[in-house]
PDB file of C-alpha atoms in Angstrom:
ATOM      1  CA  GLN A1090    -255.252 -47.173-111.911  1.00 54.00           C
ATOM      2  CA  GLN A1091    -258.799 -47.417-111.387  1.00 63.00           C
ATOM      3  CA  GLN A1092    -259.092 -48.829-107.606  1.00 90.00           C
ATOM      4  CA  VAL A1093    -262.829 -49.836-108.235  1.00 96.00           C
ATOM      5  CA  LYS A1094    -263.982 -51.754-110.797  1.00 96.00           C
ATOM      6  CA  GLN A1095    -267.401 -52.167-111.494  1.00 97.00           C
ATOM      7  CA  SER A1096    -268.939 -54.397-114.296  1.00 97.00           C
ATOM      8  CA  PRO A1097    -270.768 -54.907-116.000  1.00 97.00           C
ATOM      9  CA  GLN A1098    -271.195 -50.896-117.970  1.00 97.00           C
ATOM     10  CA  SER A1099    -275.369 -51.895-118.923  1.00 97.00           C
ATOM     11  CA  LEU A1100    -278.003 -54.011-117.681  1.00 97.00           C
ATOM     12  CA  ILE A1101    -281.240 -54.774-118.980  1.00 98.00           C
ATOM     13  CA  VAL A1102    -283.354 -57.162-117.722  1.00 98.00           C
ATOM     14  CA  GLN A1103    -287.143 -57.669-117.137  1.00 98.00           C
ATOM     15  CA  LYS A1104    -289.756 -56.310-114.467  1.00 97.00           C
ATOM     16  CA  GLY A1105    -289.608 -58.356-111.531  1.00 97.00           C
ATOM     17  CA  GLY A1106    -286.347 -59.480-112.361  1.00 97.00           C
ATOM     18  CA  ILE A1107    -283.397 -59.459-110.480  1.00 97.00           C
ATOM     19  CA  PRO A1108    -280.175 -57.490-111.610  1.00 98.00           C
ATOM     20  CA  ILE A1109    -276.680 -58.135-110.431  1.00 98.00           C
ATOM     21  CA  ILE A1110    -274.682 -55.360-110.015  1.00 98.00           C
ATOM     22  CA  ASN A1111    -270.950 -56.330-109.018  1.00 98.00           C
ATOM     23  CA  CYS A1112    -267.398 -53.538-108.036  1.00 98.00           C
ATOM     24  CA  ALA A1113    -264.209 -55.249-107.074  1.00 98.00           C
ATOM     25  CA  TYR A1114    -261.700 -53.115-105.324  1.00 96.00           C
ATOM     26  CA  GLU A1115    -257.849 -53.314-104.829  1.00 94.00           C
ATOM     27  CA  ASN A1116    -256.861 -50.799-101.679  1.00 92.00           C
ATOM     28  CA  THR A1117    -257.900 -52.970 -98.317  1.00 91.00           C
ATOM     29  CA  ALA A1118    -257.520 -50.289 -96.502  1.00 89.00           C
ATOM     30  CA  PHE A1119    -261.324 -50.027 -97.669  1.00 91.00           C
ATOM     31  CA  ASP A1120    -263.795 -49.810 -94.780  1.00 89.00           C
ATOM     32  CA  TYR A1121    -266.982 -48.956 -96.501  1.00 91.00           C
ATOM     33  CA  PHE A1122    -268.719 -49.467 -99.486  1.00 94.00           C
ATOM     34  CA  PRO A1123    -272.021 -47.546-100.754  1.00 94.00           C
ATOM     35  CA  TRP A1124    -274.335 -48.000-103.226  1.00 96.00           C
ATOM     36  CA  TYR A1125    -275.486 -44.814-105.412  1.00 96.00           C
ATOM     37  CA  GLN A1126    -278.446 -44.118-107.405  1.00 97.00           C
ATOM     38  CA  GLN A1127    -278.258 -41.897-109.781  1.00 96.00           C
ATOM     39  CA  PHE A1128    -281.480 -40.595-112.639  1.00 96.00           C
ATOM     40  CA  PRO A1129    -280.811 -37.976-115.760  1.00 92.00           C
ATOM     41  CA  GLY A1130    -280.372 -34.971-114.462  1.00 89.00           C
ATOM     42  CA  LYS A1131    -279.468 -35.752-111.084  1.00 92.00           C
ATOM     43  CA  GLY A1132    -276.782 -35.860-108.802  1.00 93.00           C
ATOM     44  CA  PRO A1133    -276.474 -39.418-107.211  1.00 95.00           C
ATOM     45  CA  ALA A1134    -277.839 -40.702-104.036  1.00 94.00           C
ATOM     46  CA  LEU A1135    -277.333 -43.214-101.543  1.00 93.00           C
ATOM     47  CA  LEU A1136    -278.570 -46.246-101.721  1.00 95.00           C
ATOM     48  CA  ILE A1137    -277.367 -48.102 -99.304  1.00 94.00           C
ATOM     49  CA  ALA A1138    -273.765 -49.030 -98.019  1.00 93.00           C
ATOM     50  CA  ILE A1139    -271.644 -51.754 -96.035  1.00 93.00           C
ATOM     51  CA  ARG A1140    -268.316 -51.939 -93.807  1.00 91.00           C
ATOM     52  CA  PRO A1141    -266.295 -54.675 -94.472  1.00 90.00           C
ATOM     53  CA  ASP A1142    -267.376 -56.876 -91.185  1.00 91.00           C
ATOM     54  CA  VAL A1143    -270.694 -57.932 -92.715  1.00 93.00           C
ATOM     55  CA  SER A1144    -271.112 -60.390 -95.525  1.00 95.00           C
ATOM     56  CA  GLU A1145    -274.807 -59.069 -95.663  1.00 96.00           C
ATOM     57  CA  LYS A1146    -276.780 -55.544 -96.149  1.00 96.00           C
ATOM     58  CA  LYS A1147    -280.551 -56.103 -96.365  1.00 97.00           C
ATOM     59  CA  GLU A1148    -282.358 -52.380 -97.109  1.00 95.00           C
ATOM     60  CA  GLY A1149    -286.079 -53.226 -98.784  1.00 96.00           C
ATOM     61  CA  ARG A1150    -285.994 -54.542-101.403  1.00 97.00           C
ATOM     62  CA  PHE A1151    -282.129 -53.454-102.379  1.00 97.00           C
ATOM     63  CA  THR A1152    -279.275 -56.171-100.745  1.00 97.00           C
ATOM     64  CA  ILE A1153    -275.058 -55.744-100.818  1.00 97.00           C
ATOM     65  CA  SER A1154    -273.071 -59.252-100.393  1.00 97.00           C
ATOM     66  CA  PHE A1155    -269.615 -58.679 -99.295  1.00 97.00           C
ATOM     67  CA  ASN A1156    -266.642 -60.953 -99.763  1.00 96.00           C
ATOM     68  CA  LYS A1157    -263.771 -59.689 -97.503  1.00 94.00           C
ATOM     69  CA  SER A1158    -261.022 -62.318 -99.059  1.00 94.00           C
ATOM     70  CA  ALA A1159    -261.741 -61.955-102.692  1.00 96.00           C
ATOM     71  CA  LYS A1160    -262.388 -57.894-102.490  1.00 96.00           C
ATOM     72  CA  GLN A1161    -265.736 -58.102-104.156  1.00 97.00           C
ATOM     73  CA  PHE A1162    -268.842 -57.015-103.323  1.00 97.00           C
ATOM     74  CA  SER A1163    -271.976 -56.694-105.909  1.00 98.00           C
ATOM     75  CA  LEU A1164    -276.117 -55.424-105.343  1.00 98.00           C
ATOM     76  CA  HIS A1165    -278.564 -57.466-105.666  1.00 98.00           C
ATOM     77  CA  ILE A1166    -282.194 -55.180-106.646  1.00 98.00           C
ATOM     78  CA  MET A1167    -284.787 -57.687-106.128  1.00 97.00           C
ATOM     79  CA  ASP A1168    -288.518 -57.500-108.080  1.00 97.00           C
ATOM     80  CA  SER A1169    -287.047 -54.901-109.721  1.00 97.00           C
ATOM     81  CA  GLN A1170    -289.544 -51.682-110.763  1.00 97.00           C
ATOM     82  CA  PRO A1171    -289.640 -49.634-114.453  1.00 97.00           C
ATOM     83  CA  GLY A1172    -288.579 -46.996-111.819  1.00 97.00           C
ATOM     84  CA  ASP A1173    -285.584 -48.972-110.793  1.00 98.00           C
ATOM     85  CA  SER A1174    -284.296 -47.343-114.329  1.00 98.00           C
ATOM     86  CA  ALA A1175    -281.614 -45.325-113.489  1.00 98.00           C
ATOM     87  CA  THR A1176    -277.571 -46.012-113.210  1.00 97.00           C
ATOM     88  CA  TYR A1177    -276.173 -47.446-110.023  1.00 98.00           C
ATOM     89  CA  PHE A1178    -272.562 -46.622-108.768  1.00 97.00           C
ATOM     90  CA  CYS A1179    -270.098 -48.920-106.390  1.00 97.00           C
ATOM     91  CA  ALA A1180    -267.912 -46.792-104.393  1.00 96.00           C
ATOM     92  CA  ALA A1181    -265.487 -46.998-101.909  1.00 94.00           C
ATOM     93  CA  SER A1182    -263.910 -44.872 -98.994  1.00 90.00           C
ATOM     94  CA  LEU A1183    -261.552 -45.285 -96.249  1.00 82.00           C
ATOM     95  CA  SER A1184    -261.979 -43.754 -92.755  1.00 75.00           C
ATOM     96  CA  GLY A1185    -259.040 -41.448 -90.371  1.00 67.00           C
ATOM     97  CA  ALA A1186    -258.562 -40.203 -94.123  1.00 67.00           C
ATOM     98  CA  GLY A1187    -258.570 -36.355 -92.804  1.00 72.00           C
ATOM     99  CA  SER A1188    -261.683 -35.870 -95.162  1.00 77.00           C
ATOM    100  CA  TYR A1189    -264.169 -37.604 -96.716  1.00 83.00           C
ATOM    101  CA  GLN A1190    -263.376 -39.194 -99.868  1.00 89.00           C
ATOM    102  CA  LEU A1191    -265.086 -41.886-102.337  1.00 92.00           C
ATOM    103  CA  THR A1192    -263.507 -42.942-105.300  1.00 94.00           C
ATOM    104  CA  PHE A1193    -266.228 -43.881-107.508  1.00 96.00           C
ATOM    105  CA  GLY A1194    -266.335 -47.442-109.619  1.00 97.00           C
ATOM    106  CA  LYS A1195    -267.374 -46.068-113.739  1.00 96.00           C
ATOM    107  CA  GLY A1196    -270.907 -46.792-113.649  1.00 97.00           C
ATOM    108  CA  THR A1197    -273.917 -49.439-114.914  1.00 98.00           C
ATOM    109  CA  LYS A1198    -276.531 -47.630-116.594  1.00 98.00           C
ATOM    110  CA  LEU A1199    -279.740 -50.504-116.262  1.00 98.00           C
ATOM    111  CA  SER A1200    -283.346 -50.818-117.683  1.00 98.00           C
ATOM    112  CA  VAL A1201    -285.764 -52.658-116.325  1.00 98.00           C
ATOM    113  CA  ILE A1202    -288.127 -53.142-119.182  1.00 97.00           C
ATOM    114  CA  PRO A1203    -292.211 -53.640-118.539  1.00 94.00           C
TER     115      PRO A1203
ATOM    116  CA  GLU B 426    -285.272 -28.426 -95.360  1.00 54.00           C
ATOM    117  CA  THR B 427    -283.174 -27.228 -98.529  1.00 71.00           C
ATOM    118  CA  GLY B 428    -281.026 -29.644-100.038  1.00 90.00           C
ATOM    119  CA  VAL B 429    -277.669 -29.033-102.413  1.00 95.00           C
ATOM    120  CA  THR B 430    -278.677 -26.180-105.049  1.00 96.00           C
ATOM    121  CA  GLN B 431    -275.861 -25.995-107.766  1.00 97.00           C
ATOM    122  CA  SER B 432    -275.721 -22.802-109.804  1.00 97.00           C
ATOM    123  CA  PRO B 433    -275.960 -22.773-113.216  1.00 97.00           C
ATOM    124  CA  THR B 434    -277.501 -25.495-114.297  1.00 97.00           C
ATOM    125  CA  HIS B 435    -275.191 -25.382-117.852  1.00 97.00           C
ATOM    126  CA  LEU B 436    -272.891 -23.447-119.354  1.00 96.00           C
ATOM    127  CA  ILE B 437    -270.260 -23.379-122.224  1.00 98.00           C
ATOM    128  CA  LYS B 438    -266.746 -21.784-122.322  1.00 98.00           C
ATOM    129  CA  THR B 439    -264.030 -21.946-124.322  1.00 98.00           C
ATOM    130  CA  ARG B 440    -260.928 -23.474-123.988  1.00 98.00           C
ATOM    131  CA  GLY B 441    -258.591 -20.921-122.581  1.00 98.00           C
ATOM    132  CA  GLN B 442    -261.170 -19.121-120.207  1.00 98.00           C
ATOM    133  CA  GLN B 443    -262.349 -18.590-116.197  1.00 98.00           C
ATOM    134  CA  VAL B 444    -264.990 -20.482-114.686  1.00 98.00           C
ATOM    135  CA  THR B 445    -266.178 -20.311-111.470  1.00 98.00           C
ATOM    136  CA  LEU B 446    -269.038 -22.754-109.993  1.00 98.00           C
ATOM    137  CA  ARG B 447    -271.205 -22.013-107.052  1.00 98.00           C
ATOM    138  CA  CYS B 448    -273.454 -24.136-104.549  1.00 97.00           C
ATOM    139  CA  SER B 449    -274.986 -23.686-101.447  1.00 96.00           C
ATOM    140  CA  SER B 450    -275.059 -26.407 -99.041  1.00 92.00           C
ATOM    141  CA  GLN B 451    -277.781 -28.559 -97.147  1.00 90.00           C
ATOM    142  CA  SER B 452    -278.942 -26.422 -94.019  1.00 87.00           C
ATOM    143  CA  GLY B 453    -276.601 -27.505 -91.149  1.00 86.00           C
ATOM    144  CA  HIS B 454    -273.854 -28.975 -93.468  1.00 90.00           C
ATOM    145  CA  ASN B 455    -270.703 -27.246 -92.367  1.00 90.00           C
ATOM    146  CA  THR B 456    -268.501 -29.637 -94.908  1.00 92.00           C
ATOM    147  CA  VAL B 457    -268.501 -29.329 -98.922  1.00 94.00           C
ATOM    148  CA  SER B 458    -266.543 -32.091-101.133  1.00 94.00           C
ATOM    149  CA  TRP B 459    -266.525 -30.866-105.128  1.00 97.00           C
ATOM    150  CA  TYR B 460    -266.428 -34.152-107.749  1.00 97.00           C
ATOM    151  CA  GLN B 461    -265.922 -34.370-111.183  1.00 98.00           C
ATOM    152  CA  GLN B 462    -267.787 -36.662-113.264  1.00 96.00           C
ATOM    153  CA  ALA B 463    -267.182 -37.223-116.822  1.00 95.00           C
ATOM    154  CA  LEU B 464    -269.730 -38.715-119.151  1.00 93.00           C
ATOM    155  CA  GLY B 465    -270.044 -41.854-118.606  1.00 90.00           C
ATOM    156  CA  GLN B 466    -267.809 -42.060-116.157  1.00 93.00           C
ATOM    157  CA  GLY B 467    -267.888 -42.188-112.119  1.00 95.00           C
ATOM    158  CA  PRO B 468    -267.659 -38.918-110.376  1.00 96.00           C
ATOM    159  CA  GLN B 469    -263.762 -38.302-109.085  1.00 96.00           C
ATOM    160  CA  PHE B 470    -262.633 -36.424-105.990  1.00 95.00           C
ATOM    161  CA  ILE B 471    -261.617 -32.565-106.637  1.00 97.00           C
ATOM    162  CA  PHE B 472    -261.631 -31.463-103.302  1.00 95.00           C
ATOM    163  CA  GLN B 473    -263.368 -30.978 -99.608  1.00 94.00           C
ATOM    164  CA  TYR B 474    -263.378 -28.080 -97.817  1.00 94.00           C
ATOM    165  CA  TYR B 475    -264.187 -27.783 -94.358  1.00 90.00           C
ATOM    166  CA  ARG B 476    -263.953 -24.382 -92.138  1.00 88.00           C
ATOM    167  CA  GLU B 477    -262.406 -22.386 -95.341  1.00 91.00           C
ATOM    168  CA  GLU B 478    -260.178 -24.633 -95.554  1.00 92.00           C
ATOM    169  CA  GLU B 479    -259.124 -27.375 -97.609  1.00 93.00           C
ATOM    170  CA  ASN B 480    -258.599 -30.276 -96.507  1.00 89.00           C
ATOM    171  CA  GLY B 481    -258.022 -33.022 -98.844  1.00 90.00           C
ATOM    172  CA  ARG B 482    -257.339 -32.674-102.487  1.00 93.00           C
ATOM    173  CA  GLY B 483    -257.803 -35.636-105.827  1.00 93.00           C
ATOM    174  CA  ASN B 484    -255.180 -36.311-108.267  1.00 94.00           C
ATOM    175  CA  PHE B 485    -256.028 -32.123-110.140  1.00 97.00           C
ATOM    176  CA  PRO B 486    -254.436 -29.734-111.028  1.00 97.00           C
ATOM    177  CA  PRO B 487    -253.594 -26.297-108.916  1.00 97.00           C
ATOM    178  CA  ARG B 488    -256.013 -24.965-111.925  1.00 98.00           C
ATOM    179  CA  PHE B 489    -258.718 -26.932-109.823  1.00 98.00           C
ATOM    180  CA  SER B 490    -259.427 -24.060-107.034  1.00 97.00           C
ATOM    181  CA  GLY B 491    -261.790 -23.935-104.224  1.00 97.00           C
ATOM    182  CA  LEU B 492    -263.383 -21.378-101.438  1.00 97.00           C
ATOM    183  CA  GLN B 493    -265.786 -21.895 -99.083  1.00 96.00           C
ATOM    184  CA  PHE B 494    -267.714 -18.734 -97.374  1.00 94.00           C
ATOM    185  CA  PRO B 495    -268.387 -18.039 -93.490  1.00 92.00           C
ATOM    186  CA  ASN B 496    -271.923 -19.476 -95.059  1.00 90.00           C
ATOM    187  CA  TYR B 497    -271.241 -22.770 -95.408  1.00 91.00           C
ATOM    188  CA  SER B 498    -271.759 -21.674 -99.476  1.00 94.00           C
ATOM    189  CA  SER B 499    -268.719 -23.169-101.832  1.00 97.00           C
ATOM    190  CA  GLU B 500    -267.609 -21.725-105.369  1.00 98.00           C
ATOM    191  CA  LEU B 501    -265.276 -23.876-107.823  1.00 98.00           C
ATOM    192  CA  ASN B 502    -263.079 -21.977-109.803  1.00 98.00           C
ATOM    193  CA  VAL B 503    -261.047 -23.747-112.913  1.00 98.00           C
ATOM    194  CA  ASN B 504    -258.024 -21.686-114.505  1.00 98.00           C
ATOM    195  CA  ALA B 505    -257.339 -22.272-118.023  1.00 98.00           C
ATOM    196  CA  LEU B 506    -260.327 -24.203-119.628  1.00 98.00           C
ATOM    197  CA  GLU B 507    -259.092 -27.962-121.370  1.00 98.00           C
ATOM    198  CA  LEU B 508    -260.990 -29.530-123.642  1.00 98.00           C
ATOM    199  CA  ASP B 509    -261.138 -32.456-120.954  1.00 97.00           C
ATOM    200  CA  ASP B 510    -262.777 -30.833-118.610  1.00 98.00           C
ATOM    201  CA  SER B 511    -265.980 -30.892-120.200  1.00 98.00           C
ATOM    202  CA  ALA B 512    -268.142 -32.741-116.774  1.00 97.00           C
ATOM    203  CA  LEU B 513    -271.094 -32.383-114.950  1.00 97.00           C
ATOM    204  CA  TYR B 514    -269.485 -31.033-111.591  1.00 98.00           C
ATOM    205  CA  LEU B 515    -271.368 -32.180-109.176  1.00 97.00           C
ATOM    206  CA  CYS B 516    -270.830 -30.582-104.948  1.00 97.00           C
ATOM    207  CA  ALA B 517    -271.797 -32.609-101.789  1.00 95.00           C
ATOM    208  CA  SER B 518    -272.772 -31.305 -98.599  1.00 93.00           C
ATOM    209  CA  SER B 519    -271.764 -32.852 -94.866  1.00 89.00           C
ATOM    210  CA  SER B 520    -272.807 -31.852 -91.318  1.00 85.00           C
ATOM    211  CA  GLY B 521    -268.862 -33.518 -90.768  1.00 80.00           C
ATOM    212  CA  THR B 522    -265.605 -34.564 -92.408  1.00 75.00           C
ATOM    213  CA  ALA B 523    -266.105 -37.818 -91.321  1.00 74.00           C
ATOM    214  CA  GLN B 524    -267.198 -40.786 -92.924  1.00 71.00           C
ATOM    215  CA  LEU B 525    -269.584 -41.257 -90.965  1.00 72.00           C
ATOM    216  CA  TYR B 526    -271.649 -38.787 -91.788  1.00 74.00           C
ATOM    217  CA  GLY B 527    -272.009 -39.483 -95.512  1.00 81.00           C
ATOM    218  CA  TYR B 528    -272.766 -37.216 -97.985  1.00 87.00           C
ATOM    219  CA  THR B 529    -275.872 -35.004-100.317  1.00 92.00           C
ATOM    220  CA  PHE B 530    -274.953 -34.467-103.982  1.00 95.00           C
ATOM    221  CA  GLY B 531    -276.518 -31.045-105.524  1.00 96.00           C
ATOM    222  CA  SER B 532    -277.692 -31.984-109.298  1.00 96.00           C
ATOM    223  CA  GLY B 533    -274.467 -30.921-110.312  1.00 97.00           C
ATOM    224  CA  THR B 534    -273.513 -27.886-113.160  1.00 98.00           C
ATOM    225  CA  ARG B 535    -273.427 -29.334-116.814  1.00 97.00           C
ATOM    226  CA  LEU B 536    -270.076 -27.527-118.106  1.00 98.00           C
ATOM    227  CA  THR B 537    -268.950 -27.595-121.775  1.00 98.00           C
ATOM    228  CA  VAL B 538    -265.827 -26.479-122.587  1.00 98.00           C
ATOM    229  CA  VAL B 539    -265.400 -25.824-126.691  1.00 98.00           C
TER     230      VAL B 539
END
C-alpha cells in the first residue's frame, strides 16, 4: 500500500516556468512533510519541509502549499533554472515513533529547458 | 566536516550470495538509517540503528540485517541475494533518533544482482 502518492512522474518546463509537483498522503498521523532533491549519482538532499499547522512555507524560490483537509501538499519552484533539473521526492513521517523514518513518494523527474 | 561516506559505490553479486555494504556517518552523528531505492522509485526505509541497537525496522525480511559500531559507522548485510535486491542502497546519518534531527544522506551503493 503506497502511503504517499506523487504526481506527475515527469515534468518538462522552460527556464523561468513554475513547475508544480503534487503529493497526497493517506495516514492522518503524519505530521512532517519534507521535499528532497536528488541529482544523478547522489543521495537525496533536503530542500524544504512543512508541518500541518502551516498552509504555506517559502524558502527562496521553493514553496510548499499544504491542504490538511484534502491530505495533499505540493511543491512550486519559482523562476525555474536548468540547474533545478533533478528528481524531486515528497515524503512524510510521524513524530513520537521510536525511530525517525520517512515514507517517500515515487519521485518526479524535472527537466528545465534553457 | 565530512559528510556521509558509503562504500563500495558499485558492486555486482550473484543470486544467492551475501553482501556487506558500509557507511561512515557524518561527524557528530550517532544514528544511522538505511534505505533501499529501486530504479524509478522513492527510497524505502529498511532500519535505523542507535547506540549499536536496531530501534526501528521497515517491511524488509530478516535476511536484511545491520550493525552499528562504537564509532557510529554501520554495515548493511543482505543474505541469500535475490534479483529484486538490485537497487541503490542509501545510508543516512543524524544526530538523534527523533524527527527534528533530520537526515544527511550518502551517495549510495549501487547493487546489481545477476
